[in-house]
Tab-separated table of C-alpha atoms in Angstrom:
chain	number	residue	atom	x	y	z
A	1	MET	CA	0.000	0.000	0.000
A	2	GLY	CA	1.442	3.352	-0.995
A	3	ARG	CA	1.760	6.331	1.303
A	4	ALA	CA	-0.544	8.422	-0.878
A	5	ALA	CA	-3.294	5.986	-0.212
A	6	ILE	CA	-2.871	6.368	3.542
A	7	SER	CA	-3.047	10.115	3.426
A	8	SER	CA	-6.076	10.088	1.221
A	9	THR	CA	-8.049	7.538	3.169
A	10	ASN	CA	-7.180	8.764	6.637
A	11	SER	CA	-7.029	12.489	7.051
A	12	GLN	CA	-3.778	11.845	8.968
A	13	PHE	CA	-0.858	14.155	8.150
A	14	VAL	CA	2.282	12.472	6.980
A	15	PHE	CA	5.520	14.395	6.800
A	16	PRO	CA	6.909	14.470	3.298
A	17	ARG	CA	10.147	12.651	2.827
A	18	TRP	CA	12.211	15.841	2.561
A	19	ALA	CA	11.279	16.676	6.109
A	20	ASN	CA	14.016	14.243	7.032
A	21	TYR	CA	16.423	17.020	6.068
A	22	LEU	CA	15.113	19.416	8.636
A	23	LEU	CA	17.050	18.185	11.632
A	24	PRO	CA	20.391	17.470	9.934
A	25	GLY	CA	19.931	20.640	7.922
A	26	LEU	CA	19.382	22.653	11.057
A	27	LEU	CA	22.423	21.103	12.693
A	28	LEU	CA	24.479	21.853	9.606
A	29	ALA	CA	23.226	25.453	9.562
A	30	LEU	CA	24.145	25.767	13.228
A	31	ALA	CA	27.629	24.400	12.583
A	32	VAL	CA	28.105	26.889	9.749
A	33	ALA	CA	26.763	29.729	11.902
A	34	VAL	CA	29.201	28.854	14.696
A	35	ILE	CA	32.037	29.556	12.271
A	36	TYR	CA	30.355	32.203	10.136
A	37	VAL	CA	29.147	34.601	12.823
A	38	PRO	CA	32.501	34.929	14.656
A	39	VAL	CA	34.290	35.360	11.342
A	40	VAL	CA	31.972	38.154	10.253
A	41	VAL	CA	31.950	39.856	13.650
A	42	GLY	CA	35.651	39.338	14.284
A	43	TYR	CA	36.919	40.385	10.906
A	44	GLY	CA	34.207	42.896	10.164
A	45	LEU	CA	34.466	44.856	13.392
A	46	ALA	CA	38.255	44.645	13.652
A	47	PRO	CA	40.174	47.916	13.326
A	48	GLN	CA	41.823	46.533	10.207
A	49	ALA	CA	38.418	46.771	8.527
A	50	LEU	CA	37.040	49.846	10.289
A	51	ALA	CA	40.070	52.089	10.812
A	52	VAL	CA	42.861	51.026	8.459
A	53	GLY	CA	42.724	52.607	5.050
A	54	TYR	CA	41.414	56.012	6.156
A	55	ARG	CA	42.795	58.382	3.564
A	56	PRO	CA	41.059	61.753	3.673
A	57	ILE	CA	41.432	64.250	0.878
A	58	GLN	CA	43.554	67.088	2.231
A	59	PRO	CA	42.892	70.735	1.365
A	60	VAL	CA	46.342	71.038	-0.244
A	61	PRO	CA	47.538	68.155	-2.441
A	62	TYR	CA	50.780	67.847	-0.464
A	63	SER	CA	52.748	64.754	-1.390
A	64	HIS	CA	54.885	63.065	1.241
A	65	ALA	CA	56.158	60.819	-1.546
A	66	LEU	CA	57.755	63.863	-3.187
A	67	HIS	CA	58.953	65.784	-0.126
A	68	ALA	CA	59.950	63.011	2.246
A	69	GLY	CA	60.575	60.326	-0.360
A	70	GLU	CA	62.103	61.823	-3.467
A	71	LEU	CA	63.647	64.926	-1.867
A	72	GLY	CA	64.509	63.122	1.353
A	73	ILE	CA	63.466	65.921	3.707
A	74	ASP	CA	63.634	64.613	7.257
A	75	CYS	CA	60.270	64.118	9.001
A	76	ARG	CA	61.393	66.517	11.722
A	77	TYR	CA	61.941	69.402	9.308
A	78	CYS	CA	58.177	69.953	9.402
A	79	HIS	CA	57.033	67.862	12.387
A	80	ASN	CA	59.673	69.475	14.548
A	81	THR	CA	58.006	68.968	17.920
A	82	VAL	CA	57.919	65.205	17.571
A	83	ASP	CA	60.957	64.561	19.778
A	84	LYS	CA	60.083	67.193	22.385
A	85	ALA	CA	56.317	67.143	22.797
A	86	PRO	CA	53.462	64.650	23.006
A	87	PHE	CA	52.032	65.955	19.763
A	88	ALA	CA	53.885	65.843	16.463
A	89	ALA	CA	52.877	69.288	15.329
A	90	LEU	CA	51.696	70.054	11.870
A	91	PRO	CA	53.975	72.736	10.521
A	92	PRO	CA	52.816	76.313	10.317
A	93	THR	CA	52.367	77.712	6.816
A	94	GLN	CA	55.657	79.534	7.396
A	95	THR	CA	57.465	76.197	7.096
A	96	CYS	CA	55.932	75.571	3.662
A	97	MET	CA	56.959	79.054	2.608
A	98	ASN	CA	60.583	78.433	3.637
A	99	CYS	CA	60.925	76.864	0.200
A	100	HIS	CA	57.745	77.827	-1.604
A	101	SER	CA	58.404	81.533	-1.426
A	102	MET	CA	61.007	80.725	-4.082
A	103	ILE	CA	59.958	77.405	-5.599
A	104	LYS	CA	56.731	76.804	-7.513
A	105	THR	CA	55.542	80.266	-6.571
A	106	ASP	CA	52.758	80.275	-9.152
A	107	SER	CA	51.522	76.733	-8.710
A	108	PRO	CA	47.724	76.609	-8.412
A	109	LYS	CA	48.118	73.638	-6.056
A	110	LEU	CA	49.778	75.998	-3.595
A	111	ALA	CA	47.164	78.750	-3.843
A	112	LEU	CA	45.733	77.885	-0.444
A	113	VAL	CA	49.212	77.910	1.131
A	114	ARG	CA	49.930	81.373	-0.240
A	115	GLN	CA	46.517	82.571	0.852
A	116	SER	CA	47.077	81.176	4.346
A	117	TYR	CA	50.479	82.871	4.501
A	118	ALA	CA	49.036	86.180	3.387
A	119	THR	CA	46.005	86.175	5.673
A	120	GLY	CA	47.316	84.258	8.690
A	121	MET	CA	44.394	81.871	8.547
A	122	PRO	CA	45.518	78.298	9.175
A	123	ILE	CA	45.142	75.564	6.586
A	124	HIS	CA	42.544	73.073	7.775
A	125	TRP	CA	44.544	69.864	7.408
A	126	ILE	CA	42.555	66.764	8.182
A	127	ARG	CA	43.895	64.533	10.899
A	128	VAL	CA	44.551	60.971	9.755
A	129	HIS	CA	45.878	59.220	12.848
A	130	ASP	CA	43.429	59.848	15.638
A	131	LEU	CA	43.488	57.817	18.837
A	132	ALA	CA	40.495	57.400	21.109
A	133	GLY	CA	40.051	60.250	23.593
A	134	TYR	CA	40.873	58.072	26.616
A	135	VAL	CA	44.348	57.196	25.356
A	136	TYR	CA	47.357	59.161	26.527
A	137	PHE	CA	49.925	59.045	23.769
A	138	ASN	CA	53.244	60.879	23.778
A	139	HIS	CA	55.278	61.033	20.575
A	140	ALA	CA	58.432	62.302	22.276
A	141	ILE	CA	58.937	59.287	24.514
A	142	HIS	CA	58.432	56.857	21.635
A	143	VAL	CA	60.788	58.675	19.286
A	144	ASN	CA	63.435	59.155	21.973
A	145	LYS	CA	63.326	55.507	22.987
A	146	GLY	CA	63.914	54.320	19.446
A	147	ILE	CA	60.521	53.635	17.871
A	148	GLY	CA	60.740	54.569	14.211
A	149	CYS	CA	58.126	56.681	12.466
A	150	VAL	CA	57.639	53.914	9.920
A	151	THR	CA	56.704	51.416	12.637
A	152	CYS	CA	53.380	53.122	13.306
A	153	HIS	CA	52.839	55.286	10.218
A	154	GLY	CA	54.045	52.965	7.464
A	155	ARG	CA	55.966	54.049	4.390
A	156	VAL	CA	54.824	57.667	4.422
A	157	ASP	CA	57.693	58.420	2.038
A	158	LYS	CA	55.787	56.436	-0.587
A	159	MET	CA	52.354	57.945	0.031
A	160	ASP	CA	51.098	60.711	-2.215
A	161	VAL	CA	48.165	61.040	0.140
A	162	VAL	CA	48.729	59.878	3.701
A	163	ALA	CA	46.630	56.941	4.811
A	164	GLN	CA	46.347	55.085	8.072
A	165	VAL	CA	47.976	51.711	7.553
A	166	LYS	CA	48.146	50.379	11.114
A	167	PRO	CA	45.095	49.561	13.250
A	168	LEU	CA	46.105	51.853	16.179
A	169	SER	CA	44.066	49.543	18.380
A	170	MET	CA	44.816	48.603	21.956
A	171	GLY	CA	45.882	45.100	21.001
A	172	TRP	CA	48.242	46.573	18.453
A	173	CYS	CA	49.755	48.957	21.035
A	174	LEU	CA	50.160	46.131	23.521
A	175	ASP	CA	51.910	43.935	20.994
A	176	CYS	CA	54.836	46.353	21.189
A	177	HIS	CA	54.432	47.309	24.844
A	178	ARG	CA	54.758	43.634	25.797
A	179	ALA	CA	57.885	43.133	23.715
A	180	PRO	CA	59.356	46.428	22.472
A	181	GLU	CA	62.518	44.635	21.347
A	182	LYS	CA	60.600	43.535	18.273
A	183	TYR	CA	60.540	47.111	17.012
A	184	LEU	CA	63.332	49.114	18.677
A	185	ARG	CA	65.967	50.790	16.545
A	186	PRO	CA	68.841	53.154	17.296
A	187	ARG	CA	67.633	56.673	18.101
A	188	ASP	CA	69.490	58.227	15.193
A	189	GLN	CA	67.606	55.953	12.760
A	190	VAL	CA	64.133	56.864	13.955
A	191	THR	CA	63.156	58.862	10.879
A	192	ASN	CA	64.897	56.476	8.488
A	193	MET	CA	62.151	54.849	6.450
A	194	THR	CA	64.278	52.031	5.084
A	195	TRP	CA	66.331	51.101	8.160
A	196	ASP	CA	66.942	47.389	8.424
A	197	PRO	CA	68.480	45.768	11.521
A	198	VAL	CA	70.504	43.211	9.607
A	199	ALA	CA	71.663	45.450	6.764
A	200	ASP	CA	72.314	48.589	8.842
A	201	ALA	CA	73.259	47.289	12.285
A	202	GLY	CA	74.444	43.801	11.399
A	203	LYS	CA	72.227	42.164	14.003
A	204	ASP	CA	68.882	40.497	13.965
A	205	GLN	CA	66.029	42.567	15.343
A	206	LEU	CA	65.594	40.685	18.609
A	207	THR	CA	69.274	40.779	19.589
A	208	LEU	CA	69.581	44.459	18.771
A	209	GLY	CA	66.184	45.197	20.318
A	210	LEU	CA	67.121	43.635	23.638
A	211	GLU	CA	70.411	45.568	23.654
A	212	LEU	CA	68.629	48.849	22.964
A	213	LYS	CA	65.963	48.044	25.532
A	214	ARG	CA	68.692	47.922	28.199
A	215	LYS	CA	70.564	50.889	26.775
A	216	TYR	CA	67.500	53.145	26.647
A	217	ASN	CA	66.228	51.984	30.073
A	218	ILE	CA	62.913	50.787	28.736
A	219	PRO	CA	60.794	49.506	31.647
A	220	ASP	CA	59.650	45.906	31.890
A	221	ALA	CA	56.337	44.609	30.611
A	222	THR	CA	54.662	45.037	34.009
A	223	PHE	CA	55.021	48.795	33.781
A	224	MET	CA	54.611	48.962	30.033
A	225	THR	CA	51.283	47.129	30.123
A	226	SER	CA	49.954	48.731	33.281
A	227	CYS	CA	46.578	50.431	32.725
A	228	SER	CA	47.741	53.837	33.846
A	229	THR	CA	50.681	53.870	31.432
A	230	CYS	CA	48.306	54.712	28.608
A	231	HIS	CA	45.020	55.550	30.358
A	232	ARG	CA	45.810	58.431	32.657
N	1	MET	CA	11.377	0.708	-2.488
N	2	SER	CA	13.388	0.956	0.629
N	3	GLY	CA	16.677	2.849	0.546
N	4	TYR	CA	19.188	3.906	3.121
N	5	GLN	CA	16.864	6.751	3.994
N	6	ASP	CA	14.600	4.259	5.688
N	7	GLU	CA	17.401	2.856	7.792
N	8	LYS	CA	17.264	3.851	11.407
N	9	LEU	CA	20.836	5.160	11.457
N	10	PRO	CA	21.955	5.659	7.860
N	11	ILE	CA	25.733	5.616	7.540
N	12	PRO	CA	26.842	8.688	5.556
N	13	THR	CA	29.012	7.119	2.904
N	14	PRO	CA	30.513	9.516	0.339
N	15	ARG	CA	28.219	8.145	-2.311
N	16	ARG	CA	25.109	8.783	-0.231
N	17	LEU	CA	26.300	12.274	0.735
N	18	LYS	CA	26.913	13.105	-2.882
N	19	LYS	CA	23.363	12.127	-3.626
N	20	GLU	CA	22.000	14.028	-0.646
N	21	PHE	CA	23.937	17.170	-1.545
N	22	LEU	CA	21.496	17.852	-4.362
N	23	LEU	CA	18.657	17.620	-1.819
N	24	PRO	CA	16.475	15.148	-3.723
N	25	GLY	CA	12.862	15.435	-2.850
N	26	LEU	CA	13.063	18.972	-1.523
N	27	PRO	CA	10.529	21.201	-3.276
N	28	SER	CA	12.293	23.511	-5.727
N	29	PRO	CA	11.159	26.838	-4.117
N	30	ALA	CA	12.859	25.668	-0.921
N	31	LYS	CA	16.017	24.883	-2.870
N	32	ARG	CA	15.923	28.333	-4.401
N	33	ILE	CA	15.547	29.990	-1.019
N	34	LEU	CA	18.499	28.028	0.315
N	35	ALA	CA	20.622	29.043	-2.665
N	36	ILE	CA	19.698	32.709	-2.180
N	37	LEU	CA	20.532	32.504	1.525
N	38	ALA	CA	23.919	30.955	0.755
N	39	ALA	CA	24.628	33.728	-1.747
N	40	LEU	CA	23.527	36.424	0.722
N	41	ALA	CA	25.825	34.935	3.336
N	42	LEU	CA	28.729	35.728	1.039
N	43	VAL	CA	27.850	39.436	0.825
N	44	PRO	CA	29.192	40.408	4.285
N	45	LEU	CA	32.388	38.470	3.593
N	46	VAL	CA	32.915	40.355	0.336
N	47	LEU	CA	32.193	43.684	2.049
N	48	ILE	CA	34.675	42.900	4.835
N	49	TRP	CA	37.311	41.893	2.315
N	50	HIS	CA	36.710	45.118	0.415
N	51	ALA	CA	36.918	47.238	3.566
N	52	ARG	CA	40.251	45.641	4.381
N	53	VAL	CA	41.926	46.161	1.044
N	54	SER	CA	40.572	49.548	0.001
N	55	TYR	CA	41.067	53.151	1.089
N	56	THR	CA	38.294	55.372	2.270
N	57	THR	CA	37.896	59.091	2.730
N	58	GLU	CA	35.429	58.469	5.543
N	59	PRO	CA	36.873	58.496	9.068
N	60	ARG	CA	36.898	55.299	11.027
N	61	ILE	CA	33.753	53.934	12.578
N	62	GLN	CA	34.138	53.983	16.322
N	63	LEU	CA	31.871	51.340	17.801
N	64	MET	CA	32.183	52.312	21.452
N	65	GLN	CA	31.890	56.067	21.528
N	66	ASP	CA	31.942	56.314	25.315
N	67	MET	CA	34.808	58.637	26.141
N	68	GLY	CA	36.452	57.736	22.863
N	69	VAL	CA	35.004	60.878	21.395
N	70	GLN	CA	35.319	63.497	24.099
N	71	PRO	CA	33.930	67.010	23.777
N	72	ARG	CA	37.304	68.689	24.101
N	73	TYR	CA	39.932	70.091	21.784
N	74	GLY	CA	43.333	68.535	21.309
N	75	PRO	CA	46.465	70.299	20.093
N	76	GLN	CA	45.980	72.140	16.801
N	77	ALA	CA	42.368	71.002	16.622
N	78	PRO	CA	39.972	72.990	14.477
N	79	SER	CA	37.083	74.785	16.115
N	80	PRO	CA	34.034	76.412	14.585
N	81	VAL	CA	33.806	78.742	17.596
N	82	TYR	CA	36.505	81.154	16.452
N	83	ALA	CA	36.651	83.024	13.192
N	84	ASP	CA	40.131	81.785	12.362
N	85	GLY	CA	39.121	78.160	12.938
N	86	ARG	CA	41.765	77.524	15.608
N	87	ALA	CA	40.859	75.964	18.918
N	88	MET	CA	44.282	76.943	20.240
N	89	ARG	CA	44.267	80.680	20.719
N	90	LEU	CA	47.177	82.873	19.773
N	91	PRO	CA	48.813	84.614	22.717
N	92	VAL	CA	47.829	88.216	23.384
N	93	ALA	CA	50.147	90.620	21.591
N	94	GLY	CA	53.200	91.331	23.686
N	95	THR	CA	53.018	88.056	25.598
N	96	VAL	CA	56.389	86.508	26.372
N	97	ALA	CA	56.208	82.759	26.768
N	98	ARG	CA	58.530	81.324	29.381
N	99	GLU	CA	60.653	79.539	26.809
N	100	THR	CA	60.873	82.593	24.587
N	101	TYR	CA	62.051	84.932	27.352
N	102	ALA	CA	65.447	85.942	26.033
N	103	PRO	CA	67.435	87.906	28.559
N	104	ASP	CA	70.898	86.783	27.484
N	105	ASP	CA	72.668	88.758	24.734
N	106	HIS	CA	75.179	86.026	24.035
N	107	PHE	CA	72.984	82.909	24.258
N	108	ASP	CA	69.720	84.337	22.922
N	109	ARG	CA	70.924	86.802	20.308
N	110	GLY	CA	74.591	86.198	19.548
N	111	TYR	CA	75.332	89.894	19.587
N	112	ARG	CA	75.223	92.912	21.850
N	113	LEU	CA	74.613	96.542	21.064
N	114	VAL	CA	77.582	98.770	21.795
N	115	LYS	CA	77.386	102.538	21.805
N	116	ASP	CA	80.141	104.194	19.846
N	117	PRO	CA	81.540	106.788	22.293
N	118	LYS	CA	82.468	109.206	19.489
N	119	THR	CA	79.354	109.192	17.328
N	120	GLY	CA	76.848	108.042	19.929
N	121	GLN	CA	75.552	105.455	17.437
N	122	TRP	CA	74.523	101.949	18.545
N	123	LYS	CA	76.518	99.250	16.813
N	124	VAL	CA	76.041	95.495	16.607
N	125	ASP	CA	78.904	93.561	18.136
N	126	PHE	CA	78.757	89.844	17.383
N	127	PHE	CA	80.142	87.348	19.867
N	128	THR	CA	82.994	85.314	18.487
N	129	ASP	CA	82.515	82.161	20.555
N	130	LEU	CA	79.854	79.818	21.852
N	131	PRO	CA	77.912	81.051	24.884
N	132	PRO	CA	78.803	79.477	28.243
N	133	GLN	CA	75.479	77.592	28.244
N	134	VAL	CA	76.684	75.526	25.271
N	135	ALA	CA	79.848	73.589	25.965
N	136	MET	CA	81.943	72.563	22.977
N	137	SER	CA	81.761	68.827	23.384
N	138	HIS	CA	81.289	65.628	21.485
N	139	TRP	CA	77.625	65.729	22.487
N	140	THR	CA	77.163	69.274	21.153
N	141	LEU	CA	78.769	68.389	17.828
N	142	ASN	CA	76.631	65.279	17.504
N	143	ARG	CA	73.534	67.275	18.291
N	144	GLY	CA	74.654	69.907	15.805
N	145	ARG	CA	75.065	67.261	13.140
N	146	THR	CA	71.559	65.894	13.774
N	147	VAL	CA	69.970	69.335	13.612
N	148	PHE	CA	72.076	70.452	10.632
N	149	ASN	CA	71.139	67.333	8.697
N	150	ILE	CA	67.432	67.924	9.353
N	151	TYR	CA	67.067	71.655	8.770
N	152	CYS	CA	70.137	72.915	6.929
N	153	ALA	CA	71.237	70.054	4.713
N	154	VAL	CA	68.066	70.268	2.612
N	155	CYS	CA	69.558	73.351	0.956
N	156	HIS	CA	73.206	73.579	2.040
N	157	GLY	CA	73.869	69.853	1.591
N	158	LEU	CA	75.212	67.369	4.110
N	159	ASP	CA	78.731	68.705	3.443
N	160	ALA	CA	77.619	72.386	3.653
N	161	ARG	CA	78.829	73.002	0.105
N	162	GLY	CA	75.463	74.406	-0.901
N	163	ASP	CA	74.120	71.618	-3.082
N	164	GLY	CA	71.350	70.036	-1.024
N	165	MET	CA	68.352	68.247	-2.478
N	166	ILE	CA	66.186	71.376	-2.584
N	167	ASN	CA	68.870	73.243	-4.508
N	168	GLN	CA	69.109	70.358	-6.966
N	169	ARG	CA	65.354	70.289	-7.358
N	170	ALA	CA	65.059	74.061	-7.809
N	171	THR	CA	67.877	74.031	-10.348
N	172	GLU	CA	66.231	71.176	-12.207
N	173	LEU	CA	62.916	73.082	-12.269
N	174	GLN	CA	64.800	76.233	-13.372
N	175	GLU	CA	62.992	78.275	-10.755
N	176	PRO	CA	63.443	81.943	-11.648
N	177	LYS	CA	63.322	83.146	-8.027
N	178	TRP	CA	65.792	80.580	-6.727
N	179	ILE	CA	69.128	81.809	-5.487
N	180	PRO	CA	71.504	78.936	-4.788
N	181	PRO	CA	72.356	78.584	-1.094
N	182	ALA	CA	75.787	79.594	0.112
N	183	ASN	CA	78.665	77.178	0.106
N	184	LEU	CA	79.565	77.464	3.779
N	185	THR	CA	83.014	76.001	3.181
N	186	GLN	CA	83.927	78.513	0.467
N	187	ILE	CA	87.288	80.292	0.610
N	188	ASP	CA	87.160	84.052	0.048
N	189	PRO	CA	89.546	84.622	-2.887
N	190	GLN	CA	90.563	88.067	-1.615
N	191	THR	CA	91.564	87.120	1.897
N	192	GLY	CA	92.250	83.418	1.463
N	193	GLN	CA	90.060	82.829	4.509
N	194	LEU	CA	86.831	80.878	4.817
N	195	GLN	CA	84.105	83.267	3.723
N	196	PHE	CA	81.839	82.027	6.502
N	197	GLY	CA	84.662	81.029	8.817
N	198	PRO	CA	85.198	82.275	12.359
N	199	GLN	CA	87.381	85.208	11.231
N	200	GLU	CA	85.008	86.682	8.668
N	201	TYR	CA	81.715	85.432	10.036
N	202	PRO	CA	81.822	85.239	13.834
N	203	ASP	CA	79.858	82.574	15.715
N	204	GLY	CA	77.311	85.100	16.905
N	205	LYS	CA	76.662	86.287	13.354
N	206	LEU	CA	76.201	82.734	12.135
N	207	PHE	CA	73.790	82.155	15.022
N	208	ASN	CA	71.911	85.329	14.150
N	209	THR	CA	71.667	84.287	10.503
N	210	ILE	CA	70.224	80.891	11.460
N	211	THR	CA	67.769	82.579	13.805
N	212	HIS	CA	66.521	85.341	11.529
N	213	GLY	CA	67.563	84.226	8.059
N	214	ILE	CA	69.365	86.365	5.556
N	215	ARG	CA	68.439	87.468	2.032
N	216	ASN	CA	66.589	84.435	0.616
N	217	MET	CA	67.282	82.149	3.537
N	218	PRO	CA	64.251	81.960	5.830
N	219	ALA	CA	64.450	82.293	9.605
N	220	TYR	CA	65.009	79.043	11.455
N	221	GLY	CA	64.549	80.516	14.902
N	222	PRO	CA	60.914	79.373	14.973
N	223	GLN	CA	61.855	75.810	14.033
N	224	ILE	CA	65.103	75.193	15.929
N	225	GLU	CA	65.557	75.718	19.656
N	226	THR	CA	68.177	78.204	20.827
N	227	ALA	CA	70.692	75.683	22.183
N	228	ASP	CA	70.316	73.572	19.045
N	229	ARG	CA	71.090	76.596	16.862
N	230	TRP	CA	74.361	77.032	18.753
N	231	ALA	CA	75.068	73.338	18.269
N	232	VAL	CA	74.601	73.903	14.540
N	233	VAL	CA	77.118	76.759	14.685
N	234	ALA	CA	79.601	74.381	16.312
N	235	TYR	CA	78.945	71.699	13.707
N	236	VAL	CA	79.280	74.145	10.797
N	237	ARG	CA	82.735	75.045	12.181
N	238	ALA	CA	83.560	71.331	12.223
N	239	LEU	CA	82.380	70.964	8.623
N	240	GLN	CA	84.431	73.992	7.556
N	241	LEU	CA	87.507	72.400	9.113
N	242	ALA	CA	86.754	68.970	7.722
N	243	GLN	CA	86.131	70.135	4.152
N	244	HIS	CA	89.587	71.721	3.977
N	245	ALA	CA	91.430	69.232	6.121
N	246	THR	CA	94.627	67.619	4.952
N	247	LEU	CA	96.297	64.472	6.140
N	248	ASP	CA	98.446	66.613	8.456
N	249	ASP	CA	95.334	67.599	10.413
N	250	VAL	CA	94.688	63.986	11.370
N	251	PRO	CA	96.511	62.877	14.526
N	252	SER	CA	99.144	60.344	13.479
N	253	GLU	CA	97.668	57.571	15.623
N	254	GLN	CA	94.278	58.031	13.916
N	255	ARG	CA	95.569	57.971	10.329
N	256	GLY	CA	95.228	54.195	10.120
N	257	ASN	CA	91.475	54.551	10.661
N	258	LEU	CA	90.947	56.643	7.537
N	259	ARG	CA	89.080	55.016	4.728
């Protein structure tokens, strides 16, 4: 006797055969969700997705690739407070005019710079690297203890328009605060964008890093990862 | 017809799974819905991948805004409150900041004003040495080298001969307003002395030139701290010596180290 006959004679409901898929299908969907949801949340909400790659259009098309890269102007020529103050200052328009009062004096790209110089109104540069308000960050201590610009800002000397290339997240900060030897370099190489421990110091990074950590009196991980070191 | 589907615990052999993968018996609208769901599930993954490999002009999304975005102004922050857009206010005219208080003729200016007893005219008298606050030492020369290489070498060159990268660039661009920077190691043909050497260009004058600029050279007082400017003076003297040094100037025990 076929199943169709049963359902037609008795008004009893019989699950169709595909209903057998429901339970294994549900289990399978659950198993996929257990992997899928953390992947989407983890990767989607990570700073690498949300923060990295911020590249605002600046009011003046200033190219770091030309000035810092091709011409080799030191970072500190313009950001001259970086080794003395918490904030690596943006240069005043005067600094631009050091050269541009004589070079490219008619360039339309520099119209805003000339206007700013003439009127005293600042150029509204857009900040790229912006930490959360509850983070205390001091450029001077990092630069003076041998953390290179390139370590946190990437190859700015190759960027026509500056972009954020590192997550600037707490986990990322702690990676270095737990083991600064992974990134330390001699103080006089801080602004060198192409410094390499093996090629320039003849040592591998960890050996040199541990030496510099002692030499520059860098505190141990207990202090470096204490809450109040960065949240004060 | 009884198949494995009627078994109580069907063993999932590869062959059976392959058959089941096509969901036989499932009504086709249900299959379509499942296919659409699977495709939709890929959309977030593609968006995440795109967010990770592309640049954006939009600032980052801050998920937890609590105290991350604080209603306060940081250094050099813009503010709509003031007409000039600065949150940091300029000091009131005539204000002397602590670090810009300059009471010392020698250290802060490099010269003093001397009254000529005959004519009664004030004259500038440049100091010919470093001020007592700046000791001539290995440290000072090293500091001078660092500062010189950052601020001066762009035009004057690392060797102070006046052919830095900016000069090369300006020459290449044939900039009409460009005047090549001075070769600080140049010998004055009339006197046979260094044109910018200690005899013809005293330390205080060199310091004053760095501070306030001269002719086309801009002022570097705003960019370089006072003590660092003196360190540059010391280092320029070292460069002037080094660029005209002969083997006789090298102590005999050091000559083996020359390369």
